[in-house]
Tab-separated table of N, CA, C and O in Angstrom:
chain	number	residue	atom	x	y	z
A	1	MET	N	81.682	94.227	196.839
A	1	MET	CA	82.494	93.971	195.837
A	1	MET	C	82.695	93.054	194.935
A	1	MET	O	82.870	92.516	193.587
A	2	MET	N	82.375	91.662	195.720
A	2	MET	CA	82.938	90.953	195.093
A	2	MET	C	81.023	90.578	193.821
A	2	MET	O	81.768	89.413	192.971
A	3	GLY	N	80.491	91.026	193.881
A	3	GLY	CA	79.561	90.497	193.241
A	3	GLY	C	79.881	91.154	191.577
A	3	GLY	O	79.552	91.258	190.705
A	4	ILE	N	80.716	92.507	192.112
A	4	ILE	CA	80.848	93.084	190.920
A	4	ILE	C	81.692	92.754	190.016
A	4	ILE	O	82.565	92.631	188.528
A	5	ILE	N	82.784	91.660	190.844
A	5	ILE	CA	84.059	90.935	189.836
A	5	ILE	C	83.319	89.685	189.607
A	5	ILE	O	83.834	89.603	188.655
A	6	VAL	N	81.893	89.047	189.922
A	6	VAL	CA	81.900	88.317	189.186
A	6	VAL	C	80.640	88.757	188.148
A	6	VAL	O	81.443	88.044	187.193
A	7	LEU	N	79.876	89.731	188.143
A	7	LEU	CA	79.621	90.243	186.600
A	7	LEU	C	80.580	90.558	185.970
A	7	LEU	O	80.673	90.620	184.890
A	8	LEU	N	81.831	91.332	186.215
A	8	LEU	CA	82.378	91.882	185.188
A	8	LEU	C	83.780	90.367	184.895
A	8	LEU	O	83.023	90.780	183.099
A	9	GLN	N	83.442	89.273	185.182
A	9	GLN	CA	84.171	88.009	185.306
A	9	GLN	C	82.936	87.897	184.239
A	9	GLN	O	83.099	86.517	182.666
A	10	ILE	N	81.389	87.662	184.107
A	10	ILE	CA	80.616	87.214	183.575
A	10	ILE	C	80.841	87.900	181.742
A	10	ILE	O	80.328	87.289	181.014
A	11	PHE	N	80.472	88.992	181.636
A	11	PHE	CA	80.615	90.041	180.992
A	11	PHE	C	82.229	89.890	180.284
A	11	PHE	O	81.654	89.641	178.817
A	12	LEU	N	83.042	89.442	180.529
A	12	LEU	CA	84.022	89.377	180.000
A	12	LEU	C	84.107	87.699	179.333
A	12	LEU	O	83.854	87.818	177.877
A	13	VAL	N	83.235	86.600	179.654
A	13	VAL	CA	82.913	85.690	179.111
A	13	VAL	C	82.766	85.789	178.391
A	13	VAL	O	82.690	85.222	176.714
A	14	LEU	N	81.223	86.078	178.409
A	14	LEU	CA	80.289	86.778	176.889
A	14	LEU	C	81.076	87.376	176.493
A	14	LEU	O	80.651	86.954	174.977
A	15	PHE	N	81.517	88.361	176.041
A	15	PHE	CA	81.968	89.125	175.386
A	15	PHE	C	83.374	88.760	174.146
A	15	PHE	O	83.090	89.017	173.238
A	16	LEU	N	84.159	87.636	175.164
A	16	LEU	CA	85.066	86.940	174.324
A	16	LEU	C	84.864	85.841	173.934
A	16	LEU	O	85.050	85.165	172.427
A	17	SER	N	83.373	84.895	173.813
A	17	SER	CA	82.492	84.450	173.650
A	17	SER	C	82.019	84.553	172.132
A	17	SER	O	81.663	83.782	170.935
A	18	SER	N	81.402	85.906	171.873
A	18	SER	CA	81.174	86.372	171.087
A	18	SER	C	81.474	86.430	169.513
A	18	SER	O	81.453	86.736	168.461
A	19	PHE	N	83.034	86.605	169.450
A	19	PHE	CA	83.825	87.120	169.325
A	19	PHE	C	84.604	85.371	168.698
A	19	PHE	O	84.428	85.360	167.143
A	20	HIS	N	84.607	84.539	169.032
A	20	HIS	CA	84.458	83.515	168.990
A	20	HIS	C	83.390	83.036	167.427
A	20	HIS	O	83.858	82.100	166.590
A	21	LYS	N	82.306	83.187	167.758
A	21	LYS	CA	80.998	82.863	167.785
A	21	LYS	C	81.062	83.122	165.505
A	21	LYS	O	80.677	82.884	164.742
A	22	VAL	N	81.791	84.264	165.371
A	22	VAL	CA	82.224	85.912	164.565
A	22	VAL	C	82.797	84.927	163.785
A	22	VAL	O	84.032	84.564	163.937
A	23	GLU	N	81.971	84.182	162.168
A	23	GLU	CA	83.417	83.800	161.376
A	23	GLU	C	84.620	85.176	160.912
A	23	GLU	O	84.111	86.098	160.908
A	24	GLY	N	85.203	84.655	161.236
A	24	GLY	CA	86.812	85.376	161.412
A	24	GLY	C	86.949	86.556	162.243
A	24	GLY	O	88.228	87.906	162.314
A	25	GLY	N	86.445	85.772	163.347
A	25	GLY	CA	86.580	86.528	164.547
A	25	GLY	C	87.844	86.531	165.075
A	25	GLY	O	88.588	86.416	164.359
A	26	LEU	N	87.583	87.851	165.970
A	26	LEU	CA	88.744	87.340	167.068
A	26	LEU	C	89.584	86.087	167.138
A	26	LEU	O	90.538	85.955	166.950
A	27	PHE	N	88.714	84.669	168.099
A	27	PHE	CA	89.484	83.219	168.044
A	27	PHE	C	89.771	82.421	166.854
A	27	PHE	O	90.079	81.317	167.075
A	28	PHE	N	88.670	82.301	166.049
A	28	PHE	CA	88.110	81.798	164.867
A	28	PHE	C	88.813	82.511	163.851
A	28	PHE	O	88.294	83.496	163.040
A	29	ARG	N	89.941	82.003	162.977
A	29	ARG	CA	90.029	82.236	161.437
A	29	ARG	C	89.969	81.259	160.437
A	29	ARG	O	89.947	80.349	160.897
A	30	LYS	N	89.621	81.910	159.446
A	30	LYS	CA	88.477	80.861	158.672
A	30	LYS	C	90.065	80.244	157.830
A	30	LYS	O	90.848	81.516	157.196
A	31	ARG	N	90.038	79.143	157.434
A	31	ARG	CA	90.946	78.326	156.457
A	31	ARG	C	91.072	79.375	154.940
A	31	ARG	O	89.790	79.078	154.588
A	32	VAL	N	92.464	79.801	154.799
A	32	VAL	CA	92.872	80.299	153.957
A	32	VAL	C	93.273	79.369	152.579
A	32	VAL	O	94.327	78.840	152.407
A	33	TYR	N	92.756	78.611	151.202
A	33	TYR	CA	93.118	78.252	149.936
A	33	TYR	C	93.396	79.402	148.954
A	33	TYR	O	92.927	80.093	148.502
A	34	VAL	N	94.798	79.161	148.528
A	34	VAL	CA	95.276	80.065	147.758
A	34	VAL	C	95.743	79.008	146.040
A	34	VAL	O	95.802	77.903	146.403
A	35	GLU	N	95.179	79.315	144.843
A	35	GLU	CA	95.535	78.947	143.937
A	35	GLU	C	96.230	79.513	143.271
A	35	GLU	O	95.646	80.630	142.342
A	36	LEU	N	97.312	79.517	142.356
A	36	LEU	CA	97.988	80.266	141.245
A	36	LEU	C	98.609	79.092	139.792
A	36	LEU	O	98.661	77.919	139.710
A	37	PHE	N	97.870	79.283	139.273
A	37	PHE	CA	97.349	78.872	137.392
A	37	PHE	C	98.096	79.608	137.090
A	37	PHE	O	98.468	80.913	136.950
A	38	ASN	N	98.836	79.029	135.888
A	38	ASN	CA	99.892	79.726	135.250
A	38	ASN	C	99.641	79.642	133.477
A	38	ASN	O	98.733	78.895	133.112
A	39	ASP	N	99.415	81.409	133.380
A	39	ASP	CA	99.001	82.013	132.345
A	39	ASP	C	99.263	82.134	131.276
A	39	ASP	O	99.640	83.132	131.283
A	40	LEU	N	100.953	81.772	131.180
A	40	LEU	CA	102.070	82.320	131.125
A	40	LEU	C	102.827	81.999	129.326
A	40	LEU	O	103.241	82.808	128.694
A	41	GLY	N	102.206	80.373	129.494
A	41	GLY	CA	102.492	79.752	127.905
A	41	GLY	C	103.984	79.231	128.252
A	41	GLY	O	104.386	78.769	127.465
A	42	LEU	N	104.438	79.855	129.547
A	42	LEU	CA	105.590	79.088	129.606
A	42	LEU	C	105.790	77.909	131.092
A	42	LEU	O	104.765	79.022	131.439
A	43	ASN	N	106.720	77.280	131.060
A	43	ASN	CA	106.701	77.157	132.681
A	43	ASN	C	107.882	77.217	133.693
A	43	ASN	O	107.942	78.680	133.282
A	44	VAL	N	106.760	77.637	134.654
A	44	VAL	CA	107.625	78.075	135.522
A	44	VAL	C	107.743	77.872	136.892
A	44	VAL	O	107.127	77.099	137.524
A	45	THR	N	108.924	78.752	137.757
A	45	THR	CA	109.039	77.960	139.546
A	45	THR	C	108.395	78.942	140.105
A	45	THR	O	108.840	80.457	140.420
A	46	VAL	N	107.508	78.221	141.254
A	46	VAL	CA	107.275	80.215	142.342
A	46	VAL	C	107.279	78.834	143.595
A	46	VAL	O	107.695	78.171	143.957
A	47	HIS	N	108.076	80.126	144.526
A	47	HIS	CA	108.677	79.969	145.831
A	47	HIS	C	107.973	80.984	146.237
A	47	HIS	O	107.785	81.997	146.913
A	48	CYS	N	107.015	79.959	147.661
A	48	CYS	CA	105.657	81.585	148.359
A	48	CYS	C	106.770	80.966	149.802
A	48	CYS	O	107.168	80.359	150.038
A	49	LYS	N	106.510	81.791	150.680
A	49	LYS	CA	106.689	81.904	151.827
A	49	LYS	C	105.864	83.366	153.173
A	49	LYS	O	105.292	83.860	152.222
A	50	SER	N	106.028	82.790	154.040
A	50	SER	CA	105.346	83.680	155.259
A	50	SER	C	106.179	83.884	155.582
A	50	SER	O	107.249	83.382	155.752
A	51	GLY	N	106.404	84.833	157.226
A	51	GLY	CA	106.819	84.858	157.943
A	51	GLY	C	106.735	83.313	158.854
A	51	GLY	O	107.864	83.393	160.131
A	52	ASP	N	106.146	83.208	159.011
A	52	ASP	CA	105.961	81.658	159.851
A	52	ASP	C	106.466	80.209	158.706
A	52	ASP	O	107.034	79.433	159.730
A	53	GLY	N	106.754	80.049	157.744
A	53	GLY	CA	107.355	79.105	157.578
A	53	GLY	C	107.552	79.310	155.611
A	53	GLY	O	107.101	80.504	155.064
A	54	ASP	N	108.418	78.233	155.287
A	54	ASP	CA	108.686	78.357	153.525
A	54	ASP	C	108.382	77.565	152.950
A	54	ASP	O	108.446	76.150	153.369
A	55	LEU	N	107.412	77.151	151.866
A	55	LEU	CA	106.868	76.120	151.507
A	55	LEU	C	107.000	75.615	150.500
A	55	LEU	O	107.071	74.739	149.557
A	56	GLY	N	108.430	76.000	149.808
A	56	GLY	CA	109.814	75.482	149.028
A	56	GLY	C	109.190	75.982	147.761
A	56	GLY	O	108.452	77.098	148.177
A	57	SER	N	109.935	75.597	146.634
A	57	SER	CA	109.779	75.714	144.898
A	57	SER	C	109.467	74.589	144.761
A	57	SER	O	109.018	73.761	145.023
A	58	HIS	N	108.425	74.735	143.623
A	58	HIS	CA	107.422	74.363	142.935
A	58	HIS	C	107.410	74.568	141.567
A	58	HIS	O	107.008	76.100	141.246
A	59	PHE	N	106.811	73.708	140.714
A	59	PHE	CA	107.246	74.118	139.449
A	59	PHE	C	105.487	73.871	138.623
A	59	PHE	O	105.030	72.603	139.086
A	60	ILE	N	105.882	74.601	137.805
A	60	ILE	CA	104.349	75.047	137.471
A	60	ILE	C	104.140	74.644	135.565
A	60	ILE	O	104.721	75.606	135.314
A	61	GLU	N	103.951	73.925	135.493
A	61	GLU	CA	103.348	73.116	133.756
A	61	GLU	C	102.524	74.470	133.648
A	61	GLU	O	102.075	74.374	134.116
A	62	SER	N	103.222	74.684	131.870
A	62	SER	CA	102.457	75.643	131.473
A	62	SER	C	102.234	74.217	129.910
A	62	SER	O	102.316	73.534	129.818
A	63	PRO	N	100.885	74.365	129.601
A	63	PRO	CA	99.930	75.153	130.094
A	63	PRO	C	99.171	74.436	131.086
A	63	PRO	O	98.877	73.824	131.053
A	64	ASN	N	98.467	75.414	132.191
A	64	ASN	CA	96.985	75.131	132.348
A	64	ASN	C	97.527	74.581	133.955
A	64	ASN	O	97.202	73.974	134.948
A	65	GLY	N	98.580	74.253	134.373
A	65	GLY	CA	99.369	74.177	135.763
A	65	GLY	C	98.530	74.688	136.826
A	65	GLY	O	98.485	76.440	136.270
A	66	PHE	N	98.965	74.294	137.734
A	66	PHE	CA	98.938	75.095	138.805
A	66	PHE	C	99.252	74.789	139.906
A	66	PHE	O	99.987	73.390	140.078
A	67	TYR	N	99.788	75.817	141.419
A	67	TYR	CA	100.190	75.058	142.532
A	67	TYR	C	99.182	75.244	143.592
A	67	TYR	O	98.620	77.173	143.023
A	68	GLN	N	99.261	74.868	144.676
A	68	GLN	CA	98.091	74.830	145.726
A	68	GLN	C	98.830	75.130	147.341
A	68	GLN	O	99.523	74.125	147.210
A	69	PHE	N	97.923	76.425	148.111
A	69	PHE	CA	98.166	75.829	149.689
A	69	PHE	C	97.367	76.186	150.326
A	69	PHE	O	96.557	76.818	149.905
A	70	ASN	N	97.575	76.524	151.336
A	70	ASN	CA	96.021	76.465	152.384
A	70	ASN	C	96.977	76.449	153.999
A	70	ASN	O	98.264	76.510	153.862
A	71	PHE	N	96.062	77.806	154.364
A	71	PHE	CA	96.972	77.812	155.677
A	71	PHE	C	95.646	78.490	156.825
A	71	PHE	O	94.593	79.103	156.415
A	72	LYS	N	95.991	79.155	157.912
A	72	LYS	CA	95.033	79.841	158.697
A	72	LYS	C	95.675	81.097	159.613
A	72	LYS	O	96.749	81.049	159.818
A	73	PRO	N	95.371	82.377	158.603
A	73	PRO	CA	95.615	83.459	159.717
A	73	PRO	C	95.579	83.556	160.615
A	73	PRO	O	95.150	82.893	161.732
A	74	ASN	N	96.800	84.161	161.176
A	74	ASN	CA	97.305	83.887	162.373
A	74	ASN	C	96.257	85.172	163.384
A	74	ASN	O	95.048	85.291	163.172
A	75	PHE	N	96.001	84.970	164.659
A	75	PHE	CA	95.752	85.263	165.774
A	75	PHE	C	95.612	86.734	166.078
A	75	PHE	O	94.077	87.622	165.633
A	76	PHE	N	96.694	87.399	165.777
A	76	PHE	CA	96.511	89.293	164.762
A	76	PHE	C	96.475	89.576	163.962
A	76	PHE	O	96.682	90.950	163.937
A	77	GLY	N	95.680	88.555	163.085
A	77	GLY	CA	95.894	89.403	161.892
A	77	GLY	C	96.607	89.696	160.650
A	77	GLY	O	96.171	90.999	159.872
A	78	THR	N	97.513	89.211	160.929
A	78	THR	CA	99.225	89.285	160.129
A	78	THR	C	100.138	88.748	159.480
A	78	THR	O	100.474	88.957	158.981
A	79	THR	N	98.763	88.157	158.547
A	79	THR	CA	99.268	86.884	158.020
A	79	THR	C	99.964	87.165	156.934
A	79	THR	O	98.646	87.953	155.872
A	80	ASP	N	101.224	86.959	155.646
A	80	ASP	CA	101.323	88.406	154.752
A	80	ASP	C	101.527	86.717	153.887
A	80	ASP	O	102.984	86.137	154.964
A	81	TYR	N	102.067	86.386	153.047
A	81	TYR	CA	102.146	85.702	152.100
A	81	TYR	C	103.080	86.000	150.849
A	81	TYR	O	102.311	87.112	150.112
A	82	TYR	N	104.217	85.714	150.285
A	82	TYR	CA	104.629	86.149	149.399
A	82	TYR	C	105.561	85.278	148.786
A	82	TYR	O	105.602	84.572	149.108
A	83	CYS	N	104.915	85.469	147.331
A	83	CYS	CA	105.551	84.429	146.103
A	83	CYS	C	106.507	84.966	145.335
A	83	CYS	O	106.527	86.082	144.764
A	84	ASN	N	107.698	84.121	145.021
A	84	ASN	CA	108.361	84.760	143.838
A	84	ASN	C	107.913	83.525	142.814
A	84	ASN	O	107.410	82.310	143.276
A	85	PHE	N	108.635	84.002	141.511
A	85	PHE	CA	108.067	83.779	140.197
A	85	PHE	C	109.284	83.587	138.768
A	85	PHE	O	109.806	84.668	139.238
A	86	GLN	N	109.845	82.517	138.895
A	86	GLN	CA	110.886	82.253	137.957
A	86	GLN	C	110.254	81.860	136.483
A	86	GLN	O	110.257	80.906	136.565
A	87	TRP	N	110.946	82.497	135.120
A	87	TRP	CA	110.506	81.221	134.117
A	87	TRP	C	111.983	82.127	133.192
A	87	TRP	O	112.661	83.036	134.222
A	88	PRO	N	112.087	81.575	132.502
A	88	PRO	CA	113.301	82.360	131.611
A	88	PRO	C	113.250	83.312	131.229
A	88	PRO	O	112.427	84.284	130.829
A	89	ASN	N	114.648	83.808	131.606
A	89	ASN	CA	114.772	85.323	131.994
A	89	ASN	C	114.161	86.838	132.758
A	89	ASN	O	114.228	87.507	131.999
A	90	ASN	N	113.366	85.889	134.153
A	90	ASN	CA	111.878	86.313	134.313
A	90	ASN	C	112.324	86.323	136.014
A	90	ASN	O	112.590	84.720	135.442
A	91	PHE	N	112.322	87.517	136.791
A	91	PHE	CA	112.182	87.140	137.827
A	91	PHE	C	110.988	88.135	138.645
A	91	PHE	O	111.755	89.243	138.871
A	92	HIS	N	109.737	87.796	139.494
A	92	HIS	CA	109.705	88.784	139.636
A	92	HIS	C	108.966	87.817	141.435
A	92	HIS	O	108.684	86.731	141.920
A	93	TRP	N	108.619	88.730	142.015
A	93	TRP	CA	107.783	88.185	143.539
A	93	TRP	C	106.309	89.991	143.755
A	93	TRP	O	106.542	90.096	143.170
A	94	PHE	N	105.433	88.433	144.321
A	94	PHE	CA	104.080	89.397	145.110
A	94	PHE	C	103.592	89.475	146.119
A	94	PHE	O	103.767	87.571	145.835
A	95	ASP	N	103.357	89.684	146.578
A	95	ASP	CA	102.794	89.838	147.923
A	95	ASP	C	101.555	88.978	147.612
A	95	ASP	O	100.468	89.593	147.745
A	96	ILE	N	101.397	87.774	147.769
A	96	ILE	CA	99.624	86.624	147.095
A	96	ILE	C	98.968	86.806	148.180
A	96	ILE	O	97.725	86.301	148.190
A	97	TYR	N	99.191	86.759	149.676
A	97	TYR	CA	98.442	86.915	150.080
A	97	TYR	C	98.048	88.086	151.383
A	97	TYR	O	99.604	88.100	152.017
A	98	VAL	N	98.282	88.861	151.564
A	98	VAL	CA	97.506	89.809	152.520
A	98	VAL	C	96.243	90.336	153.598
A	98	VAL	O	95.553	90.414	152.723
A	99	TYR	N	96.242	90.004	154.558
A	99	TYR	CA	95.547	90.333	155.370
A	99	TYR	C	94.600	90.925	155.294
A	99	TYR	O	93.602	90.823	154.849
A	100	GLU	N	95.142	92.436	155.362
A	100	GLU	CA	94.586	93.275	155.791
A	100	GLU	C	93.779	94.205	153.622
A	100	GLU	O	93.015	94.516	154.139
A	101	ARG	N	94.239	93.387	153.194
A	101	ARG	CA	94.402	93.702	151.434
A	101	ARG	C	92.907	92.694	151.113
A	101	ARG	O	91.865	92.912	150.852
A	102	ASP	N	92.878	91.379	151.485
A	102	ASP	CA	92.175	89.917	150.929
A	102	ASP	C	91.566	89.638	152.387
A	102	ASP	O	90.376	88.750	151.702
A	103	HIS	N	91.434	90.174	153.484
A	103	HIS	CA	89.974	89.266	154.531
A	103	HIS	C	88.982	90.734	154.359
A	103	HIS	O	89.694	91.218	154.684
A	104	PRO	N	87.786	89.764	154.562
A	104	PRO	CA	87.336	88.100	154.198
A	104	PRO	C	86.963	87.572	152.798
A	104	PRO	O	87.002	86.419	153.050
A	105	GLU	N	87.127	89.127	152.225
A	105	GLU	CA	86.633	88.384	150.944
A	105	GLU	C	87.339	87.520	149.805
A	105	GLU	O	87.122	86.066	149.453
A	106	CYS	N	88.412	87.073	150.579
A	106	CYS	CA	89.628	86.224	149.647
A	106	CYS	C	89.608	84.769	150.541
A	106	CYS	O	90.601	85.190	151.426
A	107	THR	N	88.654	83.734	150.571
A	107	THR	CA	89.021	82.448	151.834
A	107	THR	C	89.677	81.414	150.998
A	107	THR	O	90.001	80.674	150.812
A	108	ASP	N	88.874	81.780	149.637
A	108	ASP	CA	89.405	80.943	148.644
A	108	ASP	C	89.581	81.955	146.893
A	108	ASP	O	89.091	82.883	146.513
A	109	CYS	N	91.443	81.904	147.030
A	109	CYS	CA	91.872	82.979	146.748
A	109	CYS	C	92.716	82.479	145.172
A	109	CYS	O	93.512	81.550	145.371
A	110	TYR	N	91.933	82.190	144.347
A	110	TYR	CA	92.979	82.082	143.090
A	110	TYR	C	93.577	83.272	141.824
A	110	TYR	O	92.540	83.717	141.865
A	111	TRP	N	94.607	82.923	141.472
A	111	TRP	CA	95.046	84.525	140.468
A	111	TRP	C	95.888	83.736	139.550
A	111	TRP	O	95.947	82.498	139.786
A	112	LYS	N	96.039	83.942	138.830
A	112	LYS	CA	96.227	83.731	137.149
A	112	LYS	C	97.650	84.574	137.103
A	112	LYS	O	98.207	85.920	137.292
A	113	ILE	N	98.303	83.898	136.993
A	113	ILE	CA	100.191	83.965	137.274
A	113	ILE	C	100.105	84.863	135.292
A	113	ILE	O	100.490	84.177	134.413
A	114	ARG	N	100.694	86.390	135.117
A	114	ARG	CA	100.638	86.731	134.002
A	114	ARG	C	102.205	87.705	133.812
A	114	ARG	O	102.712	88.000	135.104
A	115	ALA	N	102.508	87.590	132.196
A	115	ALA	CA	104.091	88.075	132.258
A	115	ALA	C	104.316	89.635	132.793
A	115	ALA	O	105.419	89.945	133.388
A	116	ASP	N	103.132	90.649	132.528
A	116	ASP	CA	102.843	91.776	133.304
A	116	ASP	C	102.440	91.505	135.235
A	116	ASP	O	102.129	93.171	135.661
A	117	GLY	N	102.776	90.424	135.599
A	117	GLY	CA	101.684	90.273	136.772
A	117	GLY	C	100.585	89.391	137.492
A	117	GLY	O	101.162	89.160	136.449
A	118	VAL	N	100.175	89.790	138.477
A	118	VAL	CA	99.001	88.798	138.560
A	118	VAL	C	97.444	89.113	138.462
A	118	VAL	O	97.691	90.138	139.205
A	119	CYS	N	96.400	88.542	138.702
A	119	CYS	CA	95.762	88.219	138.437
A	119	CYS	C	94.291	88.356	138.988
A	119	CYS	O	94.629	86.780	139.473
A	120	ARG	N	93.482	88.351	140.355
A	120	ARG	CA	92.839	87.086	141.270
A	120	ARG	C	91.472	87.074	140.334
A	120	ARG	O	91.082	88.595	139.985
A	121	LEU	N	90.781	86.258	140.915
A	121	LEU	CA	89.323	85.892	140.661
A	121	LEU	C	88.965	86.998	141.339
A	121	LEU	O	88.523	86.974	142.612
A	122	ASN	N	87.425	87.556	140.361
A	122	ASN	CA	86.401	88.307	140.919
A	122	ASN	C	85.182	87.574	140.608
A	122	ASN	O	85.004	87.345	139.917
A	123	TYR	N	84.983	87.605	142.205
A	123	TYR	CA	83.530	86.638	141.852
A	123	TYR	C	82.315	87.494	141.970
A	123	TYR	O	81.100	86.453	141.786
A	124	GLU	N	82.445	88.940	141.654
A	124	GLU	CA	81.536	89.484	140.908
A	124	GLU	C	81.350	89.608	139.979
A	124	GLU	O	80.171	89.116	139.197
A	125	THR	N	81.977	89.371	138.963
A	125	THR	CA	82.364	89.616	137.705
A	125	THR	C	82.665	87.948	137.019
A	125	THR	O	82.519	87.898	135.855
A	126	LYS	N	82.510	87.137	137.699
A	126	LYS	CA	83.442	85.370	137.291
A	126	LYS	C	84.879	85.812	136.769
A	126	LYS	O	84.947	84.623	135.584
A	127	GLN	N	85.594	86.820	136.127
A	127	GLN	CA	86.470	86.866	135.642
A	127	GLN	C	87.943	87.267	136.640
A	127	GLN	O	87.684	87.631	137.977
A	128	TYR	N	88.587	87.155	135.876
A	128	TYR	CA	90.033	88.129	136.334
A	128	TYR	C	90.985	89.104	136.366
A	128	TYR	O	91.636	89.601	135.371
A	129	ASP	N	89.888	89.754	136.772
A	129	ASP	CA	89.514	91.311	136.945
A	129	ASP	C	90.444	92.281	137.898
A	129	ASP	O	90.665	93.179	137.521
A	130	ILE	N	91.305	91.346	138.937
A	130	ILE	CA	91.700	92.106	139.950
A	130	ILE	C	92.942	91.939	139.632
A	130	ILE	O	93.280	90.811	139.993
A	131	CYS	N	94.180	92.896	139.108
A	131	CYS	CA	95.085	92.623	138.735
A	131	CYS	C	95.904	93.677	139.640
A	131	CYS	O	95.562	94.985	139.968
A	132	TYR	N	97.164	93.046	139.819
A	132	TYR	CA	98.423	94.123	139.946
A	132	TYR	C	99.687	93.598	139.688
A	132	TYR	O	100.283	92.051	139.049
A	133	PRO	N	100.471	95.225	139.227
A	133	PRO	CA	101.458	94.724	138.532
A	133	PRO	C	102.815	93.733	139.872
A	133	PRO	O	101.892	93.685	141.083
A	134	TRP	N	103.933	93.639	139.152
A	134	TRP	CA	105.404	92.562	140.264
A	134	TRP	C	105.154	94.066	141.086
A	134	TRP	O	105.350	94.744	141.151
A	135	ASN	N	105.664	93.188	142.423
A	135	ASN	CA	106.606	94.221	143.408
A	135	ASN	C	107.396	94.403	141.933
A	135	ASN	O	108.161	94.111	141.921
A	136	SER	N	108.023	95.921	143.023
A	136	SER	CA	109.075	96.495	142.660
A	136	SER	C	110.279	96.260	143.209
A	136	SER	O	109.826	95.598	144.776
A	137	ASP	N	111.234	96.207	142.950
A	137	ASP	CA	112.488	95.459	143.879
A	137	ASP	C	112.995	96.609	145.093
A	137	ASP	O	112.868	97.325	145.478
């Protein structure tokens, strides 16, 4: 009986350590970098939050201004960040990082803020052609 318990403990240690070595596995989460580029032609204020924290408001100048932040996705793979964007006569929001949608291909997430929504850099085409409309209210 003692031998079976020892074998189960060894199996459990090997099983769990195998997750640790896999990038993005159970115990290791690669840091995610998010950059938001102002492609509006107007100054914009951005305010990003997650369930774990509030990053505050930041002013992004036009042209070519940007705001960046980084984080490690949580253990459970439920990390989400949403941002609201405000410029004259406009207020919009978007889920800028959703673990289920963006992991694992988006560890360096480059977004362009546009009047009709946001577009993420597509590493295959080298274009900002992964576009989403603003979230509805």
